[in-house]
Coordinates of C-alpha atoms in Angstrom, one line a residue:
M148 CA 13.2 -30.1 41.1
S149 CA 16.8 -28.7 42.0
R150 CA 18.4 -26.4 39.6
L151 CA 20.9 -28.8 39.0
S152 CA 18.6 -31.3 37.8
W153 CA 16.6 -29.3 35.9
R154 CA 19.5 -28.3 33.9
R155 CA 20.3 -31.9 33.4
S156 CA 17.0 -32.8 32.2
A157 CA 17.0 -29.4 30.0
G158 CA 20.5 -31.0 28.5
A159 CA 19.0 -34.2 27.7
A160 CA 15.8 -32.8 26.2
A161 CA 17.9 -30.6 24.1
A162 CA 19.9 -33.8 23.1
C163 CA 16.4 -35.4 22.0
A164 CA 15.2 -32.4 20.0
L165 CA 18.5 -32.1 18.3
L166 CA 18.7 -36.0 17.0
C167 CA 14.8 -36.1 16.5
A168 CA 14.6 -32.6 14.7
G169 CA 17.7 -32.1 13.6
A170 CA 17.9 -28.3 15.0
P171 CA 19.1 -26.9 18.1
T172 CA 16.7 -25.5 20.7
A173 CA 17.9 -22.4 22.5
V174 CA 16.3 -21.6 25.7
A175 CA 17.1 -18.2 27.5
A176 CA 18.0 -18.6 31.2
D177 CA 18.3 -15.2 32.3
L178 CA 18.0 -11.7 31.4
A179 CA 21.4 -11.6 29.6
D180 CA 20.8 -14.9 27.6
A181 CA 17.2 -13.0 26.7
W182 CA 19.2 -9.9 25.3
Q183 CA 21.6 -11.9 23.3
Q184 CA 18.8 -14.2 21.8
A185 CA 16.8 -10.7 21.1
Q186 CA 19.6 -9.2 19.0
Q187 CA 20.1 -12.2 16.8
T188 CA 16.6 -12.6 15.9
D189 CA 14.7 -9.3 16.0
P190 CA 13.9 -7.7 12.5
S191 CA 13.6 -4.3 13.8
L192 CA 17.0 -4.1 15.1
R193 CA 18.4 -5.2 12.0
A194 CA 16.9 -2.7 10.0
A195 CA 17.8 0.0 12.4
Q196 CA 21.4 -1.3 12.0
S197 CA 21.1 -0.9 8.2
A198 CA 19.5 2.4 8.4
L199 CA 22.4 3.3 10.6
L200 CA 24.9 2.2 8.3
A201 CA 22.9 4.2 5.3
G202 CA 23.0 7.2 8.0
R203 CA 26.6 7.5 8.3
E204 CA 26.8 8.2 4.6
K205 CA 25.1 11.1 4.9
A206 CA 27.9 12.7 6.6
V207 CA 30.4 11.7 3.8
Q208 CA 28.3 13.2 1.1
G209 CA 27.9 16.2 3.0
D210 CA 31.7 16.7 3.4
A211 CA 32.3 16.0 -0.6
L212 CA 29.8 19.0 -1.5
L213 CA 33.4 21.4 -0.8
R214 CA 35.9 18.9 -2.0
P215 CA 37.3 19.0 -5.8
Q216 CA 34.8 17.8 -8.2
L217 CA 36.9 16.1 -11.3
A218 CA 35.0 14.7 -14.6
L219 CA 36.3 13.0 -17.5
S220 CA 34.7 13.3 -20.6
A221 CA 35.4 11.8 -24.1
G222 CA 33.8 11.1 -27.5
L223 CA 34.3 9.6 -30.9
S224 CA 32.5 10.9 -34.2
R225 CA 32.4 10.0 -37.9
L226 CA 32.4 13.2 -40.0
D227 CA 31.7 13.6 -43.5
E228 CA 32.0 17.2 -45.2
R229 CA 30.9 18.5 -48.6
S230 CA 31.6 21.9 -49.7
G231 CA 30.3 23.5 -53.6
A232 CA 32.2 26.9 -52.7
A233 CA 34.9 28.0 -54.8
L234 CA 37.7 29.5 -52.4
P235 CA 41.0 30.9 -53.0
A236 CA 43.9 28.8 -53.2
P237 CA 45.3 29.3 -49.6
L238 CA 41.7 28.5 -48.0
A239 CA 41.6 25.6 -50.4
E240 CA 44.0 23.7 -48.2
L241 CA 42.1 24.2 -45.0
V242 CA 38.7 23.9 -46.2
K243 CA 38.6 21.0 -48.4
S244 CA 35.4 20.5 -50.9
S245 CA 34.9 17.1 -49.7
G246 CA 36.4 14.7 -47.0
S247 CA 35.5 11.9 -44.4
G248 CA 37.1 10.6 -41.2
T249 CA 36.8 10.3 -37.5
V250 CA 37.3 12.5 -34.9
Q251 CA 38.5 11.6 -31.2
Q252 CA 38.4 14.0 -28.5
A253 CA 38.6 14.3 -24.7
A254 CA 38.5 16.5 -21.9
L255 CA 39.3 16.5 -18.1
Q256 CA 37.7 19.5 -15.8
L257 CA 38.5 20.3 -12.2
E258 CA 36.4 22.2 -10.1
Q259 CA 37.0 23.2 -6.8
P260 CA 34.3 25.6 -4.4
L261 CA 36.1 28.5 -3.3
Y262 CA 33.1 30.4 -2.0
D263 CA 30.1 28.8 -1.6
R264 CA 27.9 29.5 1.5
R265 CA 25.1 27.4 0.7
S266 CA 26.6 24.0 -0.1
A267 CA 28.5 24.9 3.6
A268 CA 25.1 24.8 5.0
E269 CA 24.0 21.6 3.2
R270 CA 27.2 20.1 4.1
D271 CA 26.5 20.7 8.2
Q272 CA 22.8 19.4 7.3
L273 CA 24.1 16.0 6.1
H274 CA 25.9 16.1 9.5
E275 CA 23.2 16.3 11.3
Q276 CA 21.5 13.6 9.5
S277 CA 24.0 11.6 10.3
A278 CA 23.9 12.2 13.8
I279 CA 20.1 11.2 13.7
A280 CA 20.6 7.6 12.5
E281 CA 23.0 7.1 15.4
L282 CA 20.2 8.3 17.9
L283 CA 17.6 6.3 16.1
F284 CA 19.9 3.1 16.3
R285 CA 20.5 3.8 19.7
D286 CA 16.8 4.4 20.3
R287 CA 15.8 1.4 18.7
Q288 CA 18.4 -0.6 21.1
Q289 CA 17.2 0.8 24.1
Q290 CA 13.8 -0.1 23.2
L291 CA 14.5 -3.6 22.4
I292 CA 16.0 -3.8 25.8
Q293 CA 12.7 -2.8 27.5
D294 CA 10.8 -5.0 25.3
V295 CA 12.8 -7.8 26.6
G296 CA 12.9 -6.9 30.0
E297 CA 9.0 -6.3 29.8
A298 CA 8.5 -9.9 28.3
Y299 CA 10.8 -11.7 30.9
F300 CA 9.1 -9.9 33.7
D301 CA 5.8 -10.6 32.4
L302 CA 6.4 -14.0 31.6
L303 CA 7.5 -14.4 35.6
L304 CA 4.5 -12.6 36.8
A305 CA 2.4 -14.5 34.6
Q306 CA 4.0 -18.1 36.0
E307 CA 3.7 -17.1 39.5
S308 CA -0.2 -15.8 39.1
L309 CA -1.0 -19.2 37.7
Q310 CA 0.8 -21.2 40.5
V311 CA -0.6 -19.1 43.0
T312 CA -3.9 -19.3 41.5
R313 CA -3.7 -23.3 41.4
S314 CA -2.6 -23.2 45.0
E315 CA -5.6 -21.2 46.1
R316 CA -7.9 -23.7 44.3
A317 CA -6.4 -26.7 45.8
A318 CA -6.7 -24.9 49.1
V319 CA -10.5 -24.1 48.3
T320 CA -11.0 -27.8 46.8
M321 CA -9.8 -29.1 50.4
Q322 CA -12.4 -26.8 52.2
R323 CA -14.9 -27.6 49.6
D324 CA -14.3 -31.4 50.2
R325 CA -14.4 -30.5 54.1
A326 CA -17.5 -28.9 54.0
Q327 CA -19.1 -31.7 52.2
A328 CA -18.0 -34.4 54.5
R329 CA -19.7 -32.5 57.1
F330 CA -22.6 -32.1 55.7
D331 CA -22.6 -35.7 54.5
V332 CA -22.6 -36.7 58.3
G333 CA -25.2 -34.0 59.3
R334 CA -22.3 -32.1 61.2
G335 CA -22.1 -29.3 58.5
K336 CA -24.6 -26.8 57.1
I337 CA -25.4 -26.5 53.2
T338 CA -24.6 -22.9 53.2
D339 CA -21.2 -23.7 54.2
L340 CA -21.0 -26.3 51.3
Q341 CA -22.6 -23.6 48.7
E342 CA -20.4 -21.0 49.8
A343 CA -17.1 -23.4 49.3
Q344 CA -18.3 -24.5 46.0
A345 CA -18.9 -20.8 44.8
R346 CA -15.4 -20.0 46.1
L347 CA -14.1 -22.7 44.1
D348 CA -15.9 -21.8 41.0
G349 CA -14.6 -18.2 40.9
V350 CA -10.9 -19.7 41.6
A351 CA -11.4 -21.7 38.9
A352 CA -12.4 -19.1 36.4
R353 CA -9.4 -17.1 37.3
E354 CA -7.2 -19.8 36.9
V355 CA -8.5 -19.9 33.2
S356 CA -7.8 -16.4 32.7
A357 CA -4.3 -16.8 34.4
A358 CA -3.3 -19.6 32.1
S359 CA -4.5 -17.3 29.0
R360 CA -2.2 -14.7 30.2
L361 CA 0.6 -16.9 30.5
A362 CA 0.1 -18.4 27.1
L363 CA 0.3 -14.6 25.8
A364 CA 3.4 -13.9 27.7
E365 CA 5.1 -17.1 26.4
A366 CA 4.1 -16.2 22.7
R367 CA 5.4 -12.5 23.1
Y368 CA 8.5 -13.8 24.7
Q369 CA 9.4 -16.4 22.0
E370 CA 8.4 -14.1 19.3
L371 CA 11.0 -11.4 20.9
T372 CA 13.6 -13.8 21.5
G373 CA 13.4 -16.9 19.3
A374 CA 13.4 -18.8 22.4
P375 CA 10.7 -20.6 24.3
G376 CA 9.4 -19.4 27.7
E377 CA 10.3 -22.8 29.9
G378 CA 13.2 -22.5 32.3
L379 CA 13.6 -19.2 32.9
A380 CA 15.4 -17.9 36.1
P381 CA 12.7 -16.5 38.5
L382 CA 13.2 -14.1 40.9
R383 CA 14.9 -14.8 44.2
P384 CA 12.2 -15.4 47.1
Q385 CA 13.8 -12.6 49.3
W386 CA 15.3 -9.3 48.0
Q387 CA 15.3 -5.9 48.8
P388 CA 14.4 -3.3 46.5
A389 CA 16.8 -0.3 46.3
M390 CA 16.0 3.3 45.8
P391 CA 16.5 5.5 42.8
Q392 CA 20.0 7.0 43.0
P393 CA 20.1 10.2 43.7
D394 CA 16.9 10.0 45.5
S395 CA 15.4 13.4 43.9
L396 CA 12.8 13.8 40.8
A397 CA 14.5 16.7 39.9
A398 CA 17.7 15.6 38.9
W399 CA 16.5 12.5 37.4
Q400 CA 14.4 14.9 35.0
A401 CA 17.3 16.9 34.2
R402 CA 19.1 14.1 33.2
G403 CA 15.9 13.1 31.0
L404 CA 16.2 16.1 29.1
D405 CA 20.0 16.0 28.6
G406 CA 19.9 12.3 27.9
N407 CA 16.2 11.1 26.2
T408 CA 16.8 9.8 23.1
R409 CA 13.3 11.6 21.7
V410 CA 14.2 14.7 22.8
L411 CA 18.2 14.5 21.3
L412 CA 16.3 13.6 18.0
R413 CA 14.0 16.8 18.4
Q414 CA 17.0 19.0 18.9
R415 CA 18.7 17.4 15.8
E416 CA 15.9 18.0 13.5
L417 CA 15.8 21.7 14.8
A418 CA 19.3 22.1 13.9
I419 CA 18.7 20.4 10.6
A420 CA 15.5 23.1 10.2
G421 CA 18.1 25.8 10.8
H422 CA 20.7 24.7 8.2
E423 CA 17.8 24.7 6.1
T424 CA 16.6 28.2 6.5
R425 CA 20.3 29.5 6.5
K426 CA 20.4 27.4 3.3
T427 CA 17.5 29.1 1.7
A428 CA 18.6 32.8 2.8
L429 CA 22.1 31.9 1.1
E430 CA 20.4 30.7 -2.3
S431 CA 20.6 34.1 -3.7
R432 CA 24.3 34.6 -2.9
P433 CA 27.1 34.4 -5.3
T434 CA 29.4 31.4 -5.9
V435 CA 33.0 31.4 -6.7
D436 CA 34.5 27.9 -8.1
L437 CA 38.1 27.4 -9.2
V438 CA 38.0 25.7 -12.7
A439 CA 41.0 24.1 -14.7
S440 CA 40.2 22.0 -18.0
Y441 CA 42.6 20.1 -20.5
A442 CA 40.9 18.9 -23.8
F443 CA 42.7 17.0 -26.3
K444 CA 41.0 16.8 -30.1
N445 CA 42.7 14.3 -32.7
G446 CA 41.2 13.8 -36.6
S447 CA 41.9 11.1 -39.1
G448 CA 41.0 10.5 -42.5
S449 CA 40.8 13.3 -45.1
L450 CA 39.1 15.9 -43.1
S451 CA 40.0 19.4 -43.3
P452 CA 42.4 20.5 -40.6
L453 CA 39.5 23.2 -39.5
A454 CA 37.0 20.3 -39.3
A455 CA 39.6 18.0 -37.4
P456 CA 42.8 19.7 -36.4
D457 CA 45.3 16.9 -35.8
H458 CA 46.5 16.3 -32.1
A459 CA 45.1 19.7 -30.8
R460 CA 45.7 20.3 -27.1
S461 CA 44.1 23.0 -24.9
A462 CA 44.3 23.8 -21.4
A463 CA 42.8 26.3 -19.0
I464 CA 42.4 27.9 -15.5
G465 CA 40.3 30.4 -14.1
L466 CA 37.5 31.8 -11.9
Q467 CA 34.0 31.3 -12.4
F468 CA 31.8 33.2 -10.6
N469 CA 27.7 32.6 -10.5
V470 CA 24.9 34.5 -8.8
P471 CA 21.3 33.8 -9.4
L472 CA 19.3 37.1 -10.2
Y473 CA 15.7 35.8 -10.5
A474 CA 14.2 32.2 -9.9
G475 CA 10.4 33.2 -10.5
G476 CA 10.0 33.6 -6.7
G477 CA 11.1 30.2 -5.6
I478 CA 13.9 31.5 -3.4
D479 CA 11.3 33.5 -1.3
S480 CA 8.9 30.9 -1.3
R481 CA 11.4 28.4 0.0
R482 CA 12.6 31.0 2.7
R483 CA 9.2 31.0 4.1
E484 CA 8.6 27.5 4.2
S485 CA 11.8 26.8 5.9
L486 CA 11.0 29.6 8.7
A487 CA 7.8 27.8 9.3
R488 CA 9.4 24.2 9.5
R489 CA 11.7 25.8 12.0
E490 CA 8.9 27.1 14.1
Q491 CA 7.4 23.7 13.8
A492 CA 10.8 22.1 15.0
V493 CA 10.9 24.2 18.2
H494 CA 7.2 23.4 19.4
E495 CA 8.1 19.7 18.6
L496 CA 11.4 19.8 20.7
A497 CA 9.2 21.5 23.6
A498 CA 6.5 18.9 23.6
A499 CA 9.3 16.0 23.1
Q500 CA 10.7 17.7 26.8
R501 CA 7.3 17.7 28.4
D502 CA 6.9 14.1 27.4
A503 CA 10.1 13.3 28.5
R504 CA 9.9 15.0 32.0
L505 CA 6.4 12.9 32.4
Q506 CA 7.9 9.6 31.7
V507 CA 10.7 10.4 34.3
Q508 CA 8.2 11.4 36.6
D509 CA 6.2 8.1 36.2
A510 CA 9.1 5.8 36.2
F511 CA 10.7 7.6 39.1
L512 CA 7.6 7.5 41.4
S513 CA 7.0 3.7 40.3
V514 CA 10.6 2.9 41.7
N515 CA 10.4 5.1 44.4
T516 CA 7.3 4.1 45.9
G517 CA 7.8 0.5 44.8
V518 CA 10.1 0.1 47.8
A519 CA 7.6 1.2 50.1
R520 CA 5.0 -0.8 48.5
I521 CA 7.0 -4.1 48.2
G522 CA 7.8 -3.8 52.2
A523 CA 4.1 -3.1 52.9
L524 CA 3.0 -5.9 50.9
E525 CA 5.7 -8.1 52.6
Q526 CA 4.3 -7.4 56.1
S527 CA 0.7 -8.0 54.8
L528 CA 1.5 -11.6 53.4
A529 CA 3.1 -12.3 56.8
S530 CA 0.1 -10.7 58.6
A531 CA -2.2 -13.1 56.4
R532 CA -0.3 -16.1 56.9
T533 CA -0.7 -15.4 60.4
A534 CA -4.3 -14.6 60.5
L535 CA -5.1 -17.7 58.2
E536 CA -3.4 -19.9 60.6
A537 CA -5.1 -18.3 63.6
T538 CA -8.8 -18.4 61.7
T539 CA -7.7 -22.4 61.0
L540 CA -7.2 -23.0 64.9
G541 CA -10.1 -21.4 65.8
R542 CA -12.3 -23.0 63.3
D543 CA -11.1 -26.6 64.9
V544 CA -12.0 -25.5 68.4
G545 CA -15.3 -24.2 67.2
T546 CA -14.6 -20.2 67.4
R547 CA -14.6 -19.3 63.6
T548 CA -16.6 -20.9 60.8
E549 CA -15.6 -22.2 57.3
L550 CA -16.5 -19.1 55.7
D551 CA -13.7 -17.7 57.9
V552 CA -11.3 -19.8 56.6
L553 CA -12.2 -19.4 53.0
D554 CA -12.0 -15.5 53.5
A555 CA -8.7 -15.6 55.3
Q556 CA -7.1 -18.3 52.4
Q557 CA -8.6 -15.5 50.0
R558 CA -6.9 -12.9 51.7
L559 CA -3.3 -14.7 51.6
Y560 CA -3.5 -15.5 48.1
A561 CA -4.7 -12.1 47.1
A562 CA -1.4 -10.6 49.2
Q563 CA 0.8 -12.8 47.5
L564 CA -0.4 -12.2 44.1
D565 CA -0.1 -8.1 44.9
L566 CA 3.1 -8.8 46.2
A567 CA 4.4 -10.5 42.9
Q568 CA 2.5 -7.4 40.8
A569 CA 4.3 -5.0 42.9
R570 CA 8.1 -6.6 42.6
H571 CA 6.9 -6.7 38.8
D572 CA 5.9 -2.8 38.7
Y573 CA 9.3 -2.2 40.5
L574 CA 11.2 -3.7 38.0
L575 CA 9.7 -2.5 35.2
G576 CA 9.8 1.1 36.6
R577 CA 13.9 0.4 36.6
L578 CA 13.8 -0.2 33.1
K579 CA 11.4 2.5 32.1
L580 CA 13.4 5.3 34.3
A581 CA 16.6 4.4 32.8
A582 CA 15.1 4.5 29.1
A583 CA 13.3 8.0 30.1
T584 CA 16.9 9.3 30.7
G585 CA 18.4 7.8 27.7
E586 CA 20.7 5.2 30.0
L587 CA 19.2 2.1 29.2
H588 CA 21.8 -0.6 27.9
E589 CA 23.1 -3.9 28.7
G590 CA 24.6 -3.1 32.0
E591 CA 21.1 -2.4 33.6
L592 CA 19.8 -6.0 32.5
L593 CA 22.8 -7.2 34.2
A594 CA 22.0 -5.5 37.0
L595 CA 18.4 -6.8 37.6
N596 CA 20.0 -10.2 37.0
A597 CA 21.0 -10.0 40.7
Y598 CA 17.1 -10.3 41.4
L599 CA 17.0 -13.8 39.8
V600 CA 17.9 -16.9 40.8
R601 CA 21.1 -18.2 38.9

């Protein structure tokens, strides 16, 4: 079926489904479409987006630590006062023997840190946490792109494997039928018929396995993108794989150490541990704050002026000095803990760098050797076709047997499957190499689209 006719039939089927089910059916035609679908349906990416928004607030909270803090307090009280003491006449006017009323008071206080090294270290720590949120979102994006690419190419490989296995079954069935016919007329041997039947049974078993792998690949693709796996753009029959540029493992490993998201995350965690160590070392340092306040107090009723002065106002401004003297040993304990945590972060960074180098090496070799492997298997496939033609001709003229033809057919279909697997491994190697160096983005999927029939 041509691609144009397929599009027409797919459009008709989609229209029918819309009328019958009342819901549209989305079909991803290529990698770019699959990526767009996955972005809309993947819950882990949505969770990462929410985590990114939350993480960005850490930087705002860090900046707020060294900014002015303004607080307003207000209160309303009911007072009843009784006094049995006999006071001199001048004091009797100020302190009444009995009275009641309400007291309203309000106060506004401003604090501005002037010297607070510990808060500065905590601010830097919160900024690092905000940067980690950005890296985590970027890492999740790259992981989803890699998952989409793997699911897409796994599905294409499963489809091609099933197609090749079915073609092999049809060819072996024809050979079995030929052996049966020759045996029925007395011109064939029972061993040829039994061998052909055994080959057919083996191919039938592989076909069941291939169909099962295809069903699993379709389910994974649909779960990831929300779109069915039918109608995907297949790989072009002929295409030339490209070598990684630059063609140097050391250069790619250096890029991995600079851009791998897991390495960058560990670097940020090491920075946070360093700020924590600095923060605990500064806990015993003094702090200096500028403090300004304005208070208002007013009384009503028959309260004495001392208990509730009428329209009393006060304002103050000054410096506040604080220095911790003893905290029960907690400061020293937190400092030792922070030093141990920093040492842990150093080793975790080294482990992440080691893993990044190995990931880059694995992906680089997969791409680098994949180029030569694909070329060799293409030649092997061409040779297998030629060998099958020669063996079939030899059988027809009596120099080869039915078993020779079956062996030649098996080698041909095995070469087809090996070539499909090699192309699959090369394309996945491209994705993994970009992910290992932190350079996997939507543009890489668009570049791989060039290998598809669109």
